[in-house]
Each structure stands twice: as C-alpha cells, then as structure tokens.
Amino acid sequence: MSDRQLACLVLAAGKGTRLKSRTPKVLHAVAGRPMIGHVADAVNALSPNRVAIVVGPDMDAVAAATVPWIVAVQERQRGTADAVLAAGDLLAGFDGDVLVVFGDTPLITTETLERMVARRRAADNPAVVVLGMRPDDPAQYGRLVLGADDGLEAIVEFADATPEQKSIGLCNGGLMAFDGRRLPELLDGIEDGNAQSEYYLTDAVAVARRNGHLCAFVEGSAIEVHGINSRAELAMAEAYMQDRLRASAMAGGATMIDPGSVFLAADTVLGRDVTIGPSVVFGPGVTVEDDVEIRAFSHIEGAVVRRGAIVGPFARLRPGTELGPGARIGNFVEIKNATLGAGAKANHLSYLGDAGIGAGANIGAGTITCNYDGFLKHRTEIGEGAFIGSNTALAAPVRIGDRANVGAGSVIVRDVADDALAVARGEQVEKTGAAKRYRARKAAEKARKSK
Ligand code: UD1
Ligand code: MG
C-alpha cells in the first residue's frame, strides 16, 4: 500500500474578512512565521508527490510564500468542495490518495496527517477519512454523524444541524483524506442546497455512503485544528504554539525560569544547558549554543550566540549579531550586524552596530559606534584585546588596533595603531584653590545683596 502516491491540497482562498487586515489571512505570523509556513512544514514532511495551494484572486503573496507548490486560483469562494475543484487540473488522472488541509490551521502536525493517510490506506479501504476531534466547546464546528456500527455516515455543518445533531460532541476538524480514484465521483455528487448555499466538501461523506463506499475518521486534538478567523483566534494560536515550543525547548535541555513569559520563534535553536530568564523574547533566526545564559528581559533576533556566552539582563541583539564563545553582553547594550570574538565584553549601555570586535576586547560603558553619517552605514573594527574607555564615540569608518587603548570620553575619528593609546578629548586643566576663591566671592556677593 505504501507505494501509493500522495497529493496534498492546501485550501487558502478564504479572504479572512474577520481579521480586518490588508494582509491575506494565512500570511499573518504565528511564532514569527506566516501561518501558511507552519502548514507547509507539516505537509512537506510527508514528502507528497504533488502539492497545490488554492488561493483567491490577488493572493500572489501567498503563492510566493509557498514556492514550489503549484498554485490554483479559485475565482469565487463557493465552498470547500468548489475549492478542491479549482485544483482539478492537478488531480486529473491522479489515482493515489488526496489529503485536503486548511491553510489557516498552523498547529497541525505531520504525525496527525500521517495517521489520516495510514487510515485511508488501511485494508478496509475507506473512500473518505475525516479528522475528528472532541473540543471542550463544540461551538460552530461541523458534527460527525455515526451509524449503528460507529462508521461515519455524514458530516452536518452547524448551520444545517438539527438540535439533536448539535448535541453531538464529535466534531469535524476540517481535514480530509480521499481515495483519489473516488474523488471525482464524490465531488460530482455535492450540491449547494444548504443554509449557506455553498458546496461543502464535508458532503463527500454522505455522497460516498449513498454510493456504497465506506467512510472513516481518526481522532486528533482540537488544538491541532484550531482555525484562525479572527485576531482573538490568532492570539490563541500563538499561545498554543508558544506552549508547544517552550515544552520542546525544555525537553531539549534548556532551563526556563518562567516559561510562560518567554516567547520563542518557530525556528529558534537552543543548545543544551542553556538558561533563559524571565521575559525573554526570541524573534526569527536565533541560534543559541550550549551553556549560554540569557538573562531577563532580553530581546534577540537574527543572532548567533556561541557556547558559554552571557547575555543581559535587558540586552538587545538585532539581526547580524554573532557573539563568540564566552562573550558577555550586559544591560542596555544593543548590537546590530556585529561580530564579537571569544570572551569579548560589552557590559553596560552601548550601541555596537556594523562592527567587528576582536577576541577579548573590552568595550567600556556608554561606548557608541557612530555607524551612520545620515547617508551611509560604515564599519568599525576593534582589534583583539583592545580596551575602549567609557563614553567613547567611534565615528565609523574607523579601526582600533589590536591591544590598543582608547581613553574614556574620546571621540575617535581616525584609526588607532596596534598597542597605541588614543585620547581624544579636552585636556584637563587644574587651577589651585580656584574653587575656594569662587565660593568666597559668591558668598560675599550674596551678603551684599541681602543687606
Ligand atoms: C470547516 C468545515 C467544518 C469544520 C471546520 C473546522 C466545511 C464545509 N466545513 O468549516 O465542518 O468543523 O472547517 O475548522 O468544510 N476555503 C476556500 N474556498 C472556499 C471556502 C473555504 O479555499 O470557497 C478555505 C478557507 O480559506 C479555509 C478552509 O477552506 O482555509 C476552510 O474554510 P472555512 O470557511 O474556514 O470553513 P469552516 O466554516 O471553518
Ligand atoms: Mg474555518
């Protein structure tokens, strides 16, 4: 059986009107990735022989986000069965299995899709397999109607259900697997005589039964088929996804002191014995190696943090940051497009942008790389073992040599040689007894005026 072919159809033509957004629904992000990207991961992991996505008109951005999938356009949204018909060309002559998934259910897992396909391929050869679920609140989901032998007889949409059918707890998760040899015949039998005047794909079950074919269902978690139609449901999906990502980070060997306050991106990579403090946010593109500590209230995106580094509290790592092994980034330090060598330190109040900082360099409190001249960005290079005094401005492009020192409060506009000391600030002047004379003069002035 397993040499049967598999085609996946991803339905995403819905406009998502209730999101009240200019962005198509399936491009809204969950855990830092468009929701269709999560669906794509789950689907692609099945290695299907063909995949198509059904989009509405003017959804080129959705098509672009799912390259190399074949794109079918459904001109008018006339229901889920009509959406499958819109991808008809892809399925012409296809006699393998056809899995229909929704673009707005980002929590679906490959494992559940595999169970559906396996059930479809079981010896009793059901024409249709439906993903069922028992949510705490069955709300407006379609209901699965079972026959005397517990076989699936029909799916009734909420809008068309009798009060008795509404009391059924077993709901339709929406995803369906078909025997591709039967699909044309099933689609042919679907009509739009229902409350919403739509062609419901769910009616394929009743059509199959009428034509004498077996239908079956597998049960999955209601969370996996949580569909997104509103901003509130988007926030719920984010919460579910975060719980899943946190659990997997901890299972992988990361310690989280307050997991509920840590936000991860779908692609966050955490090594072993990483410790993450409360209220840390990871944007996309972060890799954290073993034995790193990320302290509270840090915000990290597009960054690589090598083994044993310590970041935060209150640090911000922006895209293009690479921290070497054992580097230390302290509070209120912002780093962008900059590489720090092994053991380099910037512990307080700095901005390091477009910079290369050598191993063991020490960046004093308040150091700023002035990387932008109002027109272009320029680089700052700081050599190995260099020491930058506090409150230094490094006007890029500029290079500080290996083991060079820069005096505190300097404004550095020219390169500094290896092993040199550069000081670029006003000379210190000292006038003996001047403060005392000043106080005496002012006191006398005040006494004269108050007479
Ligand atoms: C669907 C099921 C319902 C199930 C629920 C689970 C049908 C008829 N009903 O209802 O039984 O309980 O999912 O969430 O399938 N789409 C198109 N073109 C269309 C219509 C829809 O591409 O013409 C796409 C949507 O973009 C969406 C998916 O199909 O990704 C499902 O459509 P939606 O309108 O959300 O169906 P539900 O009302 O949620
Ligand atoms: Mg829906």
PDB file of N, CA and C in Angstrom, residues 33-99:
ATOM      1  N   ARG A  33       6.474  33.293  12.161  1.00  0.00           N
ATOM      2  CA  ARG A  33       6.462  32.740  10.800  1.00  0.00           C
ATOM      3  C   ARG A  33       5.022  32.806  10.277  1.00  0.00           C
ATOM      4  N   PRO A  34       4.831  33.151   8.985  1.00  0.00           N
ATOM      5  CA  PRO A  34       3.456  33.164   8.465  1.00  0.00           C
ATOM      6  C   PRO A  34       2.784  31.820   8.733  1.00  0.00           C
ATOM      7  N   MET A  35       1.492  31.856   9.076  1.00  0.00           N
ATOM      8  CA  MET A  35       0.854  30.580   9.463  1.00  0.00           C
ATOM      9  C   MET A  35       0.929  29.547   8.356  1.00  0.00           C
ATOM     10  N   ILE A  36       0.914  29.982   7.092  1.00  0.00           N
ATOM     11  CA  ILE A  36       0.995  29.019   5.995  1.00  0.00           C
ATOM     12  C   ILE A  36       2.358  28.300   6.013  1.00  0.00           C
ATOM     13  N   GLY A  37       3.378  28.945   6.565  1.00  0.00           N
ATOM     14  CA  GLY A  37       4.699  28.311   6.676  1.00  0.00           C
ATOM     15  C   GLY A  37       4.675  27.109   7.622  1.00  0.00           C
ATOM     16  N   HIS A  38       3.890  27.217   8.683  1.00  0.00           N
ATOM     17  CA  HIS A  38       3.752  26.081   9.606  1.00  0.00           C
ATOM     18  C   HIS A  38       3.039  24.915   8.921  1.00  0.00           C
ATOM     19  N   VAL A  39       1.967  25.277   8.178  1.00  0.00           N
ATOM     20  CA  VAL A  39       1.233  24.232   7.454  1.00  0.00           C
ATOM     21  C   VAL A  39       2.164  23.585   6.423  1.00  0.00           C
ATOM     22  N   ALA A  40       2.960  24.421   5.752  1.00  0.00           N
ATOM     23  CA  ALA A  40       3.877  23.911   4.728  1.00  0.00           C
ATOM     24  C   ALA A  40       4.878  22.926   5.338  1.00  0.00           C
ATOM     25  N   ASP A  41       5.391  23.250   6.523  1.00  0.00           N
ATOM     26  CA  ASP A  41       6.328  22.322   7.177  1.00  0.00           C
ATOM     27  C   ASP A  41       5.677  20.968   7.426  1.00  0.00           C
ATOM     28  N   ALA A  42       4.449  21.021   7.955  1.00  0.00           N
ATOM     29  CA  ALA A  42       3.758  19.765   8.285  1.00  0.00           C
ATOM     30  C   ALA A  42       3.489  18.952   7.027  1.00  0.00           C
ATOM     31  N   VAL A  43       3.085  19.641   5.953  1.00  0.00           N
ATOM     32  CA  VAL A  43       2.751  18.957   4.694  1.00  0.00           C
ATOM     33  C   VAL A  43       4.021  18.444   4.001  1.00  0.00           C
ATOM     34  N   ASN A  44       5.031  19.290   3.898  1.00  0.00           N
ATOM     35  CA  ASN A  44       6.239  18.894   3.167  1.00  0.00           C
ATOM     36  C   ASN A  44       6.940  17.701   3.809  1.00  0.00           C
ATOM     37  N   ALA A  45       6.788  17.584   5.137  1.00  0.00           N
ATOM     38  CA  ALA A  45       7.440  16.469   5.833  1.00  0.00           C
ATOM     39  C   ALA A  45       6.855  15.120   5.417  1.00  0.00           C
ATOM     40  N   LEU A  46       5.683  15.133   4.777  1.00  0.00           N
ATOM     41  CA  LEU A  46       5.092  13.880   4.275  1.00  0.00           C
ATOM     42  C   LEU A  46       5.736  13.475   2.948  1.00  0.00           C
ATOM     43  N   SER A  47       6.563  14.355   2.369  1.00  0.00           N
ATOM     44  CA  SER A  47       7.129  14.146   1.028  1.00  0.00           C
ATOM     45  C   SER A  47       6.067  13.752   0.008  1.00  0.00           C
ATOM     46  N   PRO A  48       5.014  14.572  -0.115  1.00  0.00           N
ATOM     47  CA  PRO A  48       3.959  14.219  -1.077  1.00  0.00           C
ATOM     48  C   PRO A  48       4.475  14.280  -2.513  1.00  0.00           C
ATOM     49  N   ASN A  49       3.831  13.505  -3.398  1.00  0.00           N
ATOM     50  CA  ASN A  49       4.240  13.515  -4.800  1.00  0.00           C
ATOM     51  C   ASN A  49       3.811  14.794  -5.503  1.00  0.00           C
ATOM     52  N   ARG A  50       2.682  15.348  -5.070  1.00  0.00           N
ATOM     53  CA  ARG A  50       2.214  16.625  -5.629  1.00  0.00           C
ATOM     54  C   ARG A  50       1.629  17.461  -4.492  1.00  0.00           C
ATOM     55  N   VAL A  51       1.831  18.771  -4.569  1.00  0.00           N
ATOM     56  CA  VAL A  51       1.180  19.673  -3.613  1.00  0.00           C
ATOM     57  C   VAL A  51       0.658  20.877  -4.368  1.00  0.00           C
ATOM     58  N   ALA A  52      -0.570  21.266  -4.077  1.00  0.00           N
ATOM     59  CA  ALA A  52      -1.103  22.501  -4.653  1.00  0.00           C
ATOM     60  C   ALA A  52      -1.757  23.318  -3.561  1.00  0.00           C
ATOM     61  N   ILE A  53      -1.716  24.622  -3.726  1.00  0.00           N
ATOM     62  CA  ILE A  53      -2.413  25.509  -2.801  1.00  0.00           C
ATOM     63  C   ILE A  53      -3.488  26.246  -3.591  1.00  0.00           C
ATOM     64  N   VAL A  54      -4.669  26.315  -3.009  1.00  0.00           N
ATOM     65  CA  VAL A  54      -5.775  27.015  -3.654  1.00  0.00           C
ATOM     66  C   VAL A  54      -5.896  28.385  -2.998  1.00  0.00           C
ATOM     67  N   VAL A  55      -5.717  29.423  -3.814  1.00  0.00           N
ATOM     68  CA  VAL A  55      -5.787  30.786  -3.289  1.00  0.00           C
ATOM     69  C   VAL A  55      -6.893  31.549  -4.002  1.00  0.00           C
ATOM     70  N   GLY A  56      -7.251  32.696  -3.446  1.00  0.00           N
ATOM     71  CA  GLY A  56      -8.221  33.561  -4.090  1.00  0.00           C
ATOM     72  C   GLY A  56      -7.510  34.482  -5.078  1.00  0.00           C
ATOM     73  N   PRO A  57      -8.275  35.265  -5.834  1.00  0.00           N
ATOM     74  CA  PRO A  57      -7.647  36.229  -6.743  1.00  0.00           C
ATOM     75  C   PRO A  57      -6.833  37.228  -5.913  1.00  0.00           C
ATOM     76  N   ASP A  58      -5.809  37.813  -6.471  1.00  0.00           N
ATOM     77  CA  ASP A  58      -4.982  38.815  -5.784  1.00  0.00           C
ATOM     78  C   ASP A  58      -4.269  38.258  -4.555  1.00  0.00           C
ATOM     79  N   MET A  59      -3.885  37.022  -4.596  1.00  0.00           N
ATOM     80  CA  MET A  59      -3.145  36.465  -3.454  1.00  0.00           C
ATOM     81  C   MET A  59      -1.763  35.998  -3.896  1.00  0.00           C
ATOM     82  N   ASP A  60      -1.129  36.793  -4.765  1.00  0.00           N
ATOM     83  CA  ASP A  60       0.209  36.432  -5.264  1.00  0.00           C
ATOM     84  C   ASP A  60       1.199  36.268  -4.118  1.00  0.00           C
ATOM     85  N   ALA A  61       1.012  37.065  -3.066  1.00  0.00           N
ATOM     86  CA  ALA A  61       1.947  36.992  -1.947  1.00  0.00           C
ATOM     87  C   ALA A  61       1.883  35.631  -1.254  1.00  0.00           C
ATOM     88  N   VAL A  62       0.674  35.048  -1.238  1.00  0.00           N
ATOM     89  CA  VAL A  62       0.531  33.714  -0.628  1.00  0.00           C
ATOM     90  C   VAL A  62       1.239  32.693  -1.504  1.00  0.00           C
ATOM     91  N   ALA A  63       1.026  32.817  -2.822  1.00  0.00           N
ATOM     92  CA  ALA A  63       1.688  31.893  -3.745  1.00  0.00           C
ATOM     93  C   ALA A  63       3.205  31.995  -3.589  1.00  0.00           C
ATOM     94  N   ALA A  64       3.699  33.231  -3.472  1.00  0.00           N
ATOM     95  CA  ALA A  64       5.150  33.435  -3.358  1.00  0.00           C
ATOM     96  C   ALA A  64       5.695  32.813  -2.078  1.00  0.00           C
ATOM     97  N   ALA A  65       4.871  32.786  -1.042  1.00  0.00           N
ATOM     98  CA  ALA A  65       5.334  32.253   0.242  1.00  0.00           C
ATOM     99  C   ALA A  65       5.360  30.732   0.256  1.00  0.00           C
ATOM    100  N   THR A  66       4.788  30.091  -0.771  1.00  0.00           N
ATOM    101  CA  THR A  66       4.696  28.632  -0.742  1.00  0.00           C
ATOM    102  C   THR A  66       5.372  27.973  -1.939  1.00  0.00           C
ATOM    103  N   VAL A  67       6.261  28.732  -2.594  1.00  0.00           N
ATOM    104  CA  VAL A  67       7.063  28.144  -3.671  1.00  0.00           C
ATOM    105  C   VAL A  67       7.750  26.900  -3.094  1.00  0.00           C
ATOM    106  N   PRO A  68       7.822  25.755  -3.757  1.00  0.00           N
ATOM    107  CA  PRO A  68       7.471  25.495  -5.160  1.00  0.00           C
ATOM    108  C   PRO A  68       6.089  24.871  -5.349  1.00  0.00           C
ATOM    109  N   TRP A  69       5.164  25.066  -4.445  1.00  0.00           N
ATOM    110  CA  TRP A  69       3.850  24.454  -4.619  1.00  0.00           C
ATOM    111  C   TRP A  69       3.163  24.992  -5.865  1.00  0.00           C
ATOM    112  N   ILE A  70       2.355  24.116  -6.474  1.00  0.00           N
ATOM    113  CA  ILE A  70       1.533  24.530  -7.615  1.00  0.00           C
ATOM    114  C   ILE A  70       0.407  25.409  -7.077  1.00  0.00           C
ATOM    115  N   VAL A  71       0.066  26.446  -7.830  1.00  0.00           N
ATOM    116  CA  VAL A  71      -0.959  27.378  -7.360  1.00  0.00           C
ATOM    117  C   VAL A  71      -2.206  27.259  -8.226  1.00  0.00           C
ATOM    118  N   ALA A  72      -3.344  27.085  -7.568  1.00  0.00           N
ATOM    119  CA  ALA A  72      -4.627  27.115  -8.273  1.00  0.00           C
ATOM    120  C   ALA A  72      -5.422  28.289  -7.725  1.00  0.00           C
ATOM    121  N   VAL A  73      -6.087  29.003  -8.616  1.00  0.00           N
ATOM    122  CA  VAL A  73      -6.873  30.160  -8.169  1.00  0.00           C
ATOM    123  C   VAL A  73      -8.357  29.815  -8.219  1.00  0.00           C
ATOM    124  N   GLN A  74      -9.013  30.017  -7.078  1.00  0.00           N
ATOM    125  CA  GLN A  74     -10.470  29.866  -7.012  1.00  0.00           C
ATOM    126  C   GLN A  74     -11.059  31.266  -7.157  1.00  0.00           C
ATOM    127  N   GLU A  75     -11.731  31.513  -8.272  1.00  0.00           N
ATOM    128  CA  GLU A  75     -12.166  32.890  -8.564  1.00  0.00           C
ATOM    129  C   GLU A  75     -13.191  33.391  -7.564  1.00  0.00           C
ATOM    130  N   ARG A  76     -14.190  32.551  -7.263  1.00  0.00           N
ATOM    131  CA  ARG A  76     -15.203  32.944  -6.276  1.00  0.00           C
ATOM    132  C   ARG A  76     -15.270  31.879  -5.202  1.00  0.00           C
ATOM    133  N   GLN A  77     -15.416  32.294  -3.983  1.00  0.00           N
ATOM    134  CA  GLN A  77     -15.454  31.317  -2.895  1.00  0.00           C
ATOM    135  C   GLN A  77     -16.828  30.706  -2.765  1.00  0.00           C
ATOM    136  N   ARG A  78     -16.970  29.559  -3.332  1.00  0.00           N
ATOM    137  CA  ARG A  78     -18.292  28.929  -3.309  1.00  0.00           C
ATOM    138  C   ARG A  78     -18.290  27.682  -2.440  1.00  0.00           C
ATOM    139  N   GLY A  79     -17.292  27.581  -1.570  1.00  0.00           N
ATOM    140  CA  GLY A  79     -17.261  26.462  -0.636  1.00  0.00           C
ATOM    141  C   GLY A  79     -16.037  25.582  -0.814  1.00  0.00           C
ATOM    142  N   THR A  80     -15.815  24.735   0.192  1.00  0.00           N
ATOM    143  CA  THR A  80     -14.587  23.936   0.218  1.00  0.00           C
ATOM    144  C   THR A  80     -14.536  22.888  -0.901  1.00  0.00           C
ATOM    145  N   ALA A  81     -15.708  22.398  -1.330  1.00  0.00           N
ATOM    146  CA  ALA A  81     -15.697  21.425  -2.440  1.00  0.00           C
ATOM    147  C   ALA A  81     -15.331  22.135  -3.741  1.00  0.00           C
ATOM    148  N   ASP A  82     -15.850  23.354  -3.893  1.00  0.00           N
ATOM    149  CA  ASP A  82     -15.518  24.146  -5.089  1.00  0.00           C
ATOM    150  C   ASP A  82     -14.021  24.479  -5.107  1.00  0.00           C
ATOM    151  N   ALA A  83     -13.457  24.702  -3.929  1.00  0.00           N
ATOM    152  CA  ALA A  83     -12.016  24.988  -3.847  1.00  0.00           C
ATOM    153  C   ALA A  83     -11.202  23.783  -4.325  1.00  0.00           C
ATOM    154  N   VAL A  84     -11.651  22.588  -3.965  1.00  0.00           N
ATOM    155  CA  VAL A  84     -10.946  21.382  -4.429  1.00  0.00           C
ATOM    156  C   VAL A  84     -11.073  21.256  -5.948  1.00  0.00           C
ATOM    157  N   LEU A  85     -12.251  21.574  -6.461  1.00  0.00           N
ATOM    158  CA  LEU A  85     -12.444  21.528  -7.923  1.00  0.00           C
ATOM    159  C   LEU A  85     -11.514  22.504  -8.640  1.00  0.00           C
ATOM    160  N   ALA A  86     -11.226  23.638  -7.990  1.00  0.00           N
ATOM    161  CA  ALA A  86     -10.347  24.644  -8.603  1.00  0.00           C
ATOM    162  C   ALA A  86      -8.955  24.076  -8.859  1.00  0.00           C
ATOM    163  N   ALA A  87      -8.588  23.054  -8.098  1.00  0.00           N
ATOM    164  CA  ALA A  87      -7.285  22.408  -8.297  1.00  0.00           C
ATOM    165  C   ALA A  87      -7.424  21.147  -9.144  1.00  0.00           C
ATOM    166  N   GLY A  88      -8.531  21.069  -9.866  1.00  0.00           N
ATOM    167  CA  GLY A  88      -8.843  19.862 -10.635  1.00  0.00           C
ATOM    168  C   GLY A  88      -7.740  19.417 -11.576  1.00  0.00           C
ATOM    169  N   ASP A  89      -7.093  20.391 -12.233  1.00  0.00           N
ATOM    170  CA  ASP A  89      -6.052  20.032 -13.208  1.00  0.00           C
ATOM    171  C   ASP A  89      -4.951  19.206 -12.560  1.00  0.00           C
ATOM    172  N   LEU A  90      -4.613  19.598 -11.347  1.00  0.00           N
ATOM    173  CA  LEU A  90      -3.540  18.897 -10.642  1.00  0.00           C
ATOM    174  C   LEU A  90      -3.901  17.431 -10.425  1.00  0.00           C
ATOM    175  N   LEU A  91      -5.203  17.203 -10.240  1.00  0.00           N
ATOM    176  CA  LEU A  91      -5.636  15.864  -9.851  1.00  0.00           C
ATOM    177  C   LEU A  91      -6.122  15.030 -11.028  1.00  0.00           C
ATOM    178  N   ALA A  92      -6.161  15.630 -12.232  1.00  0.00           N
ATOM    179  CA  ALA A  92      -6.664  14.886 -13.387  1.00  0.00           C
ATOM    180  C   ALA A  92      -5.864  13.594 -13.551  1.00  0.00           C
ATOM    181  N   GLY A  93      -6.573  12.490 -13.556  1.00  0.00           N
ATOM    182  CA  GLY A  93      -5.937  11.189 -13.752  1.00  0.00           C
ATOM    183  C   GLY A  93      -5.140  10.696 -12.557  1.00  0.00           C
ATOM    184  N   PHE A  94      -5.198  11.414 -11.449  1.00  0.00           N
ATOM    185  CA  PHE A  94      -4.422  11.006 -10.277  1.00  0.00           C
ATOM    186  C   PHE A  94      -5.190   9.937  -9.512  1.00  0.00           C
ATOM    187  N   ASP A  95      -4.562   8.799  -9.271  1.00  0.00           N
ATOM    188  CA  ASP A  95      -5.313   7.741  -8.581  1.00  0.00           C
ATOM    189  C   ASP A  95      -4.682   7.355  -7.236  1.00  0.00           C
ATOM    190  N   GLY A  96      -3.838   8.238  -6.713  1.00  0.00           N
ATOM    191  CA  GLY A  96      -3.283   7.995  -5.375  1.00  0.00           C
ATOM    192  C   GLY A  96      -4.219   8.539  -4.311  1.00  0.00           C
ATOM    193  N   ASP A  97      -3.684   8.899  -3.153  1.00  0.00           N
ATOM    194  CA  ASP A  97      -4.500   9.464  -2.085  1.00  0.00           C
ATOM    195  C   ASP A  97      -4.399  10.980  -2.109  1.00  0.00           C
ATOM    196  N   VAL A  98      -5.496  11.621  -1.751  1.00  0.00           N
ATOM    197  CA  VAL A  98      -5.547  13.086  -1.773  1.00  0.00           C
ATOM    198  C   VAL A  98      -5.881  13.586  -0.372  1.00  0.00           C
ATOM    199  N   LEU A  99      -4.955  14.365   0.176  1.00  0.00           N
ATOM    200  CA  LEU A  99      -5.148  14.893   1.522  1.00  0.00           C
ATOM    201  C   LEU A  99      -5.495  16.375   1.391  1.00  0.00           C
TER     202      LEU A  99
END
